[in-house]
PDB file of N, CA and C in Angstrom:
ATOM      1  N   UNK Q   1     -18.610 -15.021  12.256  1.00  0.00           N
ATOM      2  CA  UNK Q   1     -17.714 -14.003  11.724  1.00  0.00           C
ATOM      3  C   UNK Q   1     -17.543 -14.079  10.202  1.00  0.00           C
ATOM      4  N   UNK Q   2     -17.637 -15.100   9.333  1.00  0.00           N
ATOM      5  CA  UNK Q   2     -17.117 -15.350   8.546  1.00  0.00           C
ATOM      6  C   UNK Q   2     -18.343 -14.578   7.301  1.00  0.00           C
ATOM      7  N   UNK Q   3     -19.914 -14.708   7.572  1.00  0.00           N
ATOM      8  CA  UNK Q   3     -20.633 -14.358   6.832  1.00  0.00           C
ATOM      9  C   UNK Q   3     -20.747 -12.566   7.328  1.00  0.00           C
ATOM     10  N   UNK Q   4     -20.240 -12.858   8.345  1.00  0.00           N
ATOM     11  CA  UNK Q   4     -20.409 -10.864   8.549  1.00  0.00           C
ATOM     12  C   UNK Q   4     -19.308 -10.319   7.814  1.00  0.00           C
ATOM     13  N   UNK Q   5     -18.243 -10.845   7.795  1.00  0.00           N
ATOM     14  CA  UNK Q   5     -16.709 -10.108   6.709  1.00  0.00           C
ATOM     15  C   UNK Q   5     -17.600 -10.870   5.547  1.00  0.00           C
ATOM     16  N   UNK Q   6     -18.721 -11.684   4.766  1.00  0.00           N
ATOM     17  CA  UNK Q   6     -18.513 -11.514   3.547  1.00  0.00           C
ATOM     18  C   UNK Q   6     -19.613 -10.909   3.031  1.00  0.00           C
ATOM     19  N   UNK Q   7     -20.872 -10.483   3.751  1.00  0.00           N
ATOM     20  CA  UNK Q   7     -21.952  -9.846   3.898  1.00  0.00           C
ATOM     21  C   UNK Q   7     -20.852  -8.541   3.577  1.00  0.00           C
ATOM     22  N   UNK Q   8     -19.815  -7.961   4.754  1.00  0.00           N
ATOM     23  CA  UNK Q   8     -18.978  -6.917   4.205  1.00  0.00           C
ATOM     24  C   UNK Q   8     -18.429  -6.493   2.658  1.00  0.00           C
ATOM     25  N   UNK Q   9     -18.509  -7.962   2.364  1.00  0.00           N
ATOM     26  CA  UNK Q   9     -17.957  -7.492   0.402  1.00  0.00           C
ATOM     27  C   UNK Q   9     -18.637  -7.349   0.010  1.00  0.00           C
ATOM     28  N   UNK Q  10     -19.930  -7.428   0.281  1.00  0.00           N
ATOM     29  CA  UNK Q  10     -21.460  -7.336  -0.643  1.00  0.00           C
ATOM     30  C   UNK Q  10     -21.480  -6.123  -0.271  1.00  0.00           C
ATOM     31  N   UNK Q  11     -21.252  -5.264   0.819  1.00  0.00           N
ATOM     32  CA  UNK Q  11     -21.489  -3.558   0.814  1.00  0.00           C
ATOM     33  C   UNK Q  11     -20.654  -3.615   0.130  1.00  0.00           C
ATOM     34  N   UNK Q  12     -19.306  -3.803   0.591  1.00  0.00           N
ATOM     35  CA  UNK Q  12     -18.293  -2.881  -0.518  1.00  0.00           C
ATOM     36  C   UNK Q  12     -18.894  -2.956  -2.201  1.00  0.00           C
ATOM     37  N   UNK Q  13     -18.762  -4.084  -2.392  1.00  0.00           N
ATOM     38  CA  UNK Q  13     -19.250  -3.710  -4.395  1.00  0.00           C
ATOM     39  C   UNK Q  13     -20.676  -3.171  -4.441  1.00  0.00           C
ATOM     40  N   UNK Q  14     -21.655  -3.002  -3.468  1.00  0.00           N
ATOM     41  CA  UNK Q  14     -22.468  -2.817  -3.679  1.00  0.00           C
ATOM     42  C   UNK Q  14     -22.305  -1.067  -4.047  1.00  0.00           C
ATOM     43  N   UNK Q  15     -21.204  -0.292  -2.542  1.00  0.00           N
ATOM     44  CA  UNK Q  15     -20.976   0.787  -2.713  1.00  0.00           C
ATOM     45  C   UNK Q  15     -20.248   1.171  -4.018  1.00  0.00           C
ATOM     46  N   UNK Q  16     -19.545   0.430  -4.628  1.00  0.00           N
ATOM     47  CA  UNK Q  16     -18.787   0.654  -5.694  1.00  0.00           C
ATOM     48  C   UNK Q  16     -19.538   0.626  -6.907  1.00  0.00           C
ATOM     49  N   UNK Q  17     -20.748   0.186  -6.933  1.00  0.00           N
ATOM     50  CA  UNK Q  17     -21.737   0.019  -7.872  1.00  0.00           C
ATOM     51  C   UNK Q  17     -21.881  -1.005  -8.656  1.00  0.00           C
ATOM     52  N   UNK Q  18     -20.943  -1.797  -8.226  1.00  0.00           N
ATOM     53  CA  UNK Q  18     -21.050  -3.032  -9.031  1.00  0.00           C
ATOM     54  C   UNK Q  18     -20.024  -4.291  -8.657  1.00  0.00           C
ATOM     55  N   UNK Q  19     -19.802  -5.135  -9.040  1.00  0.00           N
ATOM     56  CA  UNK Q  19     -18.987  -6.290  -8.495  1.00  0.00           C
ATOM     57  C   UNK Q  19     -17.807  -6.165  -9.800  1.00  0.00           C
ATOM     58  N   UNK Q  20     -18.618  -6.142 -10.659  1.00  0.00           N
ATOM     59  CA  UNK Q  20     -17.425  -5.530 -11.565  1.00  0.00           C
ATOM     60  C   UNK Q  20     -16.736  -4.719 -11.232  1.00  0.00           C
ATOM     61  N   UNK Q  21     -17.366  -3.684 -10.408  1.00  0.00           N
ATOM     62  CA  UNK Q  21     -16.059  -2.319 -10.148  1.00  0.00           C
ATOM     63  C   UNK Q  21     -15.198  -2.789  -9.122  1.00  0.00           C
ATOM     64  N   UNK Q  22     -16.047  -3.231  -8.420  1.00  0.00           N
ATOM     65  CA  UNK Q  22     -15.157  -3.563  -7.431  1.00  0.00           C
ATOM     66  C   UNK Q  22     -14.264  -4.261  -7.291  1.00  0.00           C
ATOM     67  N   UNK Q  23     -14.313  -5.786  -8.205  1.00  0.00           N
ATOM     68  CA  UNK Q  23     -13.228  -6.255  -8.316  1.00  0.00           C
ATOM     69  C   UNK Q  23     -11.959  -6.048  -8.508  1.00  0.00           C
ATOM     70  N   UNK Q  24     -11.407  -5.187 -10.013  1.00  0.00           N
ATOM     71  CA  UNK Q  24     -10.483  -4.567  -9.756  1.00  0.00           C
ATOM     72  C   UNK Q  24      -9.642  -3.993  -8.799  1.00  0.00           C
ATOM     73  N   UNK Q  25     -10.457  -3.290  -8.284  1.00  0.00           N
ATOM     74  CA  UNK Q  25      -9.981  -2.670  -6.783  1.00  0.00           C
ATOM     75  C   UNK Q  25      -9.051  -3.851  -5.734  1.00  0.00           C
ATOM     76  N   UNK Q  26     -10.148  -4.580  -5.697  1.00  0.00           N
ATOM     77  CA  UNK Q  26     -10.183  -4.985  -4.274  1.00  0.00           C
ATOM     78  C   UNK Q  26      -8.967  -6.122  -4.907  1.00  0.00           C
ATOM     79  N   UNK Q  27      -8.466  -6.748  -6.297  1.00  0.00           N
ATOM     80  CA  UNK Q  27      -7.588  -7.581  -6.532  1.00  0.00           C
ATOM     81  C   UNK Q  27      -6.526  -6.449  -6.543  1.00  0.00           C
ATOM     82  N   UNK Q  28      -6.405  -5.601  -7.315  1.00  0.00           N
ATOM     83  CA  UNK Q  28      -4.913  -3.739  -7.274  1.00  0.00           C
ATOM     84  C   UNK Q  28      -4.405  -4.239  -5.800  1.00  0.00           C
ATOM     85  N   UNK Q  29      -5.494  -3.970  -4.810  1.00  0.00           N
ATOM     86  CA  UNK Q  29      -5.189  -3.395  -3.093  1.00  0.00           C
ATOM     87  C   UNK Q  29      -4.418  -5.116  -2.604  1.00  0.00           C
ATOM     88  N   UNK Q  30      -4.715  -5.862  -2.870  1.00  0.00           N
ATOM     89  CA  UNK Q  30      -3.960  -7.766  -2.447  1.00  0.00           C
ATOM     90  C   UNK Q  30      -2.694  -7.490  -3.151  1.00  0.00           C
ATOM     91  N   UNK Q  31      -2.372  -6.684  -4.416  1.00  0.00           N
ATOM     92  CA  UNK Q  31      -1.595  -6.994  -5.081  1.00  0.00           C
ATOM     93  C   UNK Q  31      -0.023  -6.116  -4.548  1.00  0.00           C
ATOM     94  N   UNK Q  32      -0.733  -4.823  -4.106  1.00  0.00           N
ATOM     95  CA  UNK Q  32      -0.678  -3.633  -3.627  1.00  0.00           C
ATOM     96  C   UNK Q  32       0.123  -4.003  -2.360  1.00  0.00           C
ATOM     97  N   UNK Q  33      -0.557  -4.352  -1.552  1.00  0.00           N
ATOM     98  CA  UNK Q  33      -0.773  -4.364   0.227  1.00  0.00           C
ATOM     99  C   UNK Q  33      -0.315  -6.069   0.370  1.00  0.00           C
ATOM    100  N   UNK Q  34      -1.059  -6.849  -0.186  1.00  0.00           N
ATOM    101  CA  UNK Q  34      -0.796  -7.911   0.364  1.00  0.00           C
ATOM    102  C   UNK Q  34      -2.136  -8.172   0.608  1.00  0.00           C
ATOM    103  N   UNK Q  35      -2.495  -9.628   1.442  1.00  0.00           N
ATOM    104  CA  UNK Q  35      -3.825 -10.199   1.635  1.00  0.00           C
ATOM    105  C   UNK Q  35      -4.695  -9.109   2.834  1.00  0.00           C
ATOM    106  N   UNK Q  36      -3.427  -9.513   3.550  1.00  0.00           N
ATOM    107  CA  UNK Q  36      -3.788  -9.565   5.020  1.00  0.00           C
ATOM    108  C   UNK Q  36      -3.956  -7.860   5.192  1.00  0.00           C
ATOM    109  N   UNK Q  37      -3.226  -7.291   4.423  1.00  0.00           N
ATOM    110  CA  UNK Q  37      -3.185  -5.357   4.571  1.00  0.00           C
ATOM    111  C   UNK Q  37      -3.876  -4.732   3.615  1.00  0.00           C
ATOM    112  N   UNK Q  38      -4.503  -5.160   2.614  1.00  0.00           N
ATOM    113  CA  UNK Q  38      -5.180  -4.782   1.648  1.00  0.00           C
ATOM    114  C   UNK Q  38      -6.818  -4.091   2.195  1.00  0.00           C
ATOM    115  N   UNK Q  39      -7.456  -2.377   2.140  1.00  0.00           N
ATOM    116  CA  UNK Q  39      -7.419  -1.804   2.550  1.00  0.00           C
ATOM    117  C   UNK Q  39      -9.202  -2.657   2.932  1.00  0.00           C
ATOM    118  N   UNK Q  40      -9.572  -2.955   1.641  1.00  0.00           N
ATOM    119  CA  UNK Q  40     -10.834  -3.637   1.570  1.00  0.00           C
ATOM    120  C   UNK Q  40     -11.296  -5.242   2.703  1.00  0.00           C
ATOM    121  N   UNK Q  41     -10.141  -5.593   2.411  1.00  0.00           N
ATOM    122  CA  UNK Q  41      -9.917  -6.754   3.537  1.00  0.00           C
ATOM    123  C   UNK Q  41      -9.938  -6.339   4.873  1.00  0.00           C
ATOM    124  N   UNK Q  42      -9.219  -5.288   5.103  1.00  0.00           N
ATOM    125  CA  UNK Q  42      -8.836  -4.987   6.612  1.00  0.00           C
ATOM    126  C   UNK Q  42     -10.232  -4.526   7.606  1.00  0.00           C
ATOM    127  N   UNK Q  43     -11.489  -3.340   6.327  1.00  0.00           N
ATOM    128  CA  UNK Q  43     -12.323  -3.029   6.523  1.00  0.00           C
ATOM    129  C   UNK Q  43     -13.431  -4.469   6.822  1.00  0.00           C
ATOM    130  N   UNK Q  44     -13.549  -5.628   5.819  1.00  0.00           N
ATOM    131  CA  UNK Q  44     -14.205  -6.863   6.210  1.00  0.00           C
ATOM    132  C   UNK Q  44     -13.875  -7.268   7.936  1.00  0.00           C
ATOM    133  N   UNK Q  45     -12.271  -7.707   7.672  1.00  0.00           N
ATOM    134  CA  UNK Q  45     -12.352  -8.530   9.064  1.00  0.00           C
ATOM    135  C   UNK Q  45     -13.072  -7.472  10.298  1.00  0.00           C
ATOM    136  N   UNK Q  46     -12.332  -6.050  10.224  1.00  0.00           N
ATOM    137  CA  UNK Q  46     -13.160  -5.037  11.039  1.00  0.00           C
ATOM    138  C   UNK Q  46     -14.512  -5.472  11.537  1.00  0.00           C
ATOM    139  N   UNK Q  47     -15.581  -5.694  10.226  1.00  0.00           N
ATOM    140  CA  UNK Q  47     -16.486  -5.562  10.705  1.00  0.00           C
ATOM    141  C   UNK Q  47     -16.841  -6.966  11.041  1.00  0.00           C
ATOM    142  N   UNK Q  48     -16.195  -7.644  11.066  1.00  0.00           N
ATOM    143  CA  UNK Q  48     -16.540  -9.377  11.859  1.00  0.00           C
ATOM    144  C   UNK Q  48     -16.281  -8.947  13.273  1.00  0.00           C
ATOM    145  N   UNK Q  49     -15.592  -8.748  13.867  1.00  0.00           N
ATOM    146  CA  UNK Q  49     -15.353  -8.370  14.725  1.00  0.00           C
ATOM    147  C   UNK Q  49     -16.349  -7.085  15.462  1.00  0.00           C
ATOM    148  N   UNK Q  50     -16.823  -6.522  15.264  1.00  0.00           N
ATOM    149  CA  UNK Q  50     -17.638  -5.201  15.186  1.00  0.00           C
ATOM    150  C   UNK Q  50     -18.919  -5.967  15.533  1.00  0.00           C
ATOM    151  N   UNK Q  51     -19.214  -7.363  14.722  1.00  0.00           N
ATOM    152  CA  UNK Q  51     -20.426  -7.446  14.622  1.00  0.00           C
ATOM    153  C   UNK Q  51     -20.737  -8.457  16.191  1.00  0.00           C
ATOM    154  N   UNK Q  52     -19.564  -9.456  16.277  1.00  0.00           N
ATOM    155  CA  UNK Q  52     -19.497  -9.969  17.521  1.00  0.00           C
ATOM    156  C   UNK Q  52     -19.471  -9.440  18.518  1.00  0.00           C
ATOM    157  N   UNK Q  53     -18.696  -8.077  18.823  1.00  0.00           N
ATOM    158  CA  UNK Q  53     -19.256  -7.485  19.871  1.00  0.00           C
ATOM    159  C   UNK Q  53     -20.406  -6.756  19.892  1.00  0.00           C
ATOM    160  N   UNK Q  54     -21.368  -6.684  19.286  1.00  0.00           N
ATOM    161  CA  UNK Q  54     -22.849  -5.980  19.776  1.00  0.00           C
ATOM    162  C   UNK Q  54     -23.508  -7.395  19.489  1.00  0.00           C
ATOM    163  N   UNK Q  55     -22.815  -8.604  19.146  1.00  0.00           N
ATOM    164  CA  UNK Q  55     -24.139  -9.546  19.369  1.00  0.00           C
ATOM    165  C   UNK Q  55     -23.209 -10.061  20.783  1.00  0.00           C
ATOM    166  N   UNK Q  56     -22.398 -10.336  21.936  1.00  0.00           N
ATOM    167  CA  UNK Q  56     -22.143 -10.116  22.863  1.00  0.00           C
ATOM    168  C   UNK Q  56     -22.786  -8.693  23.854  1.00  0.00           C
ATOM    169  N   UNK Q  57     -22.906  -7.906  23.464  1.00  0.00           N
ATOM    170  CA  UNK Q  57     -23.593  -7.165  24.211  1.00  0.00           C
ATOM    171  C   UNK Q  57     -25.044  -6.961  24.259  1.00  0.00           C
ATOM    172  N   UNK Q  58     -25.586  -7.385  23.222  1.00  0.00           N
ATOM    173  CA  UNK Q  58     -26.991  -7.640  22.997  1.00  0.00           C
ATOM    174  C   UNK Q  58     -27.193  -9.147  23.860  1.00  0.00           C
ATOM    175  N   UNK Q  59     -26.499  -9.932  23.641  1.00  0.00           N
ATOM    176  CA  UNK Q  59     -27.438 -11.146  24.014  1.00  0.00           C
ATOM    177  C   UNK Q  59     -28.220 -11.886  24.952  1.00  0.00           C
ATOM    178  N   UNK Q  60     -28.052 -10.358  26.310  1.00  0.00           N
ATOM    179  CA  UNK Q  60     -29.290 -11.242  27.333  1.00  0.00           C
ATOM    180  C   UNK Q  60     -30.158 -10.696  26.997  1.00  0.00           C
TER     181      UNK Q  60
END
């Protein structure tokens, strides 16, 4: 789980065009929201989770 939520931050700045851009953001939204509610975070753990269930359903 842990490299699929951070594989997830590598899309996000990737979508943002840069790690530079993204940073900002993604420190505003912690500052904003909090850790745990911050909009970028919430989308990571999502996809940890997301990713465990199709490698559970894939795996026989």
């Amino acid at each position: 789980p842990l490299l699929r939520h951070e594989f997830r931050h590598v899309y996000q700045y990737e979508s943002a065009g840069s790690i530079a851009a993204f940073l900002p953001v993604y420190l505003q939204q912690i500052v904003a929201f909090g850790y745990v509610d911050a909009p970028l975070e919430a989308d990571a753990r999502a996809h940890e989770y997301r990713g465990a269930e199709w490698e559970l359903e894939n795996e026989r």
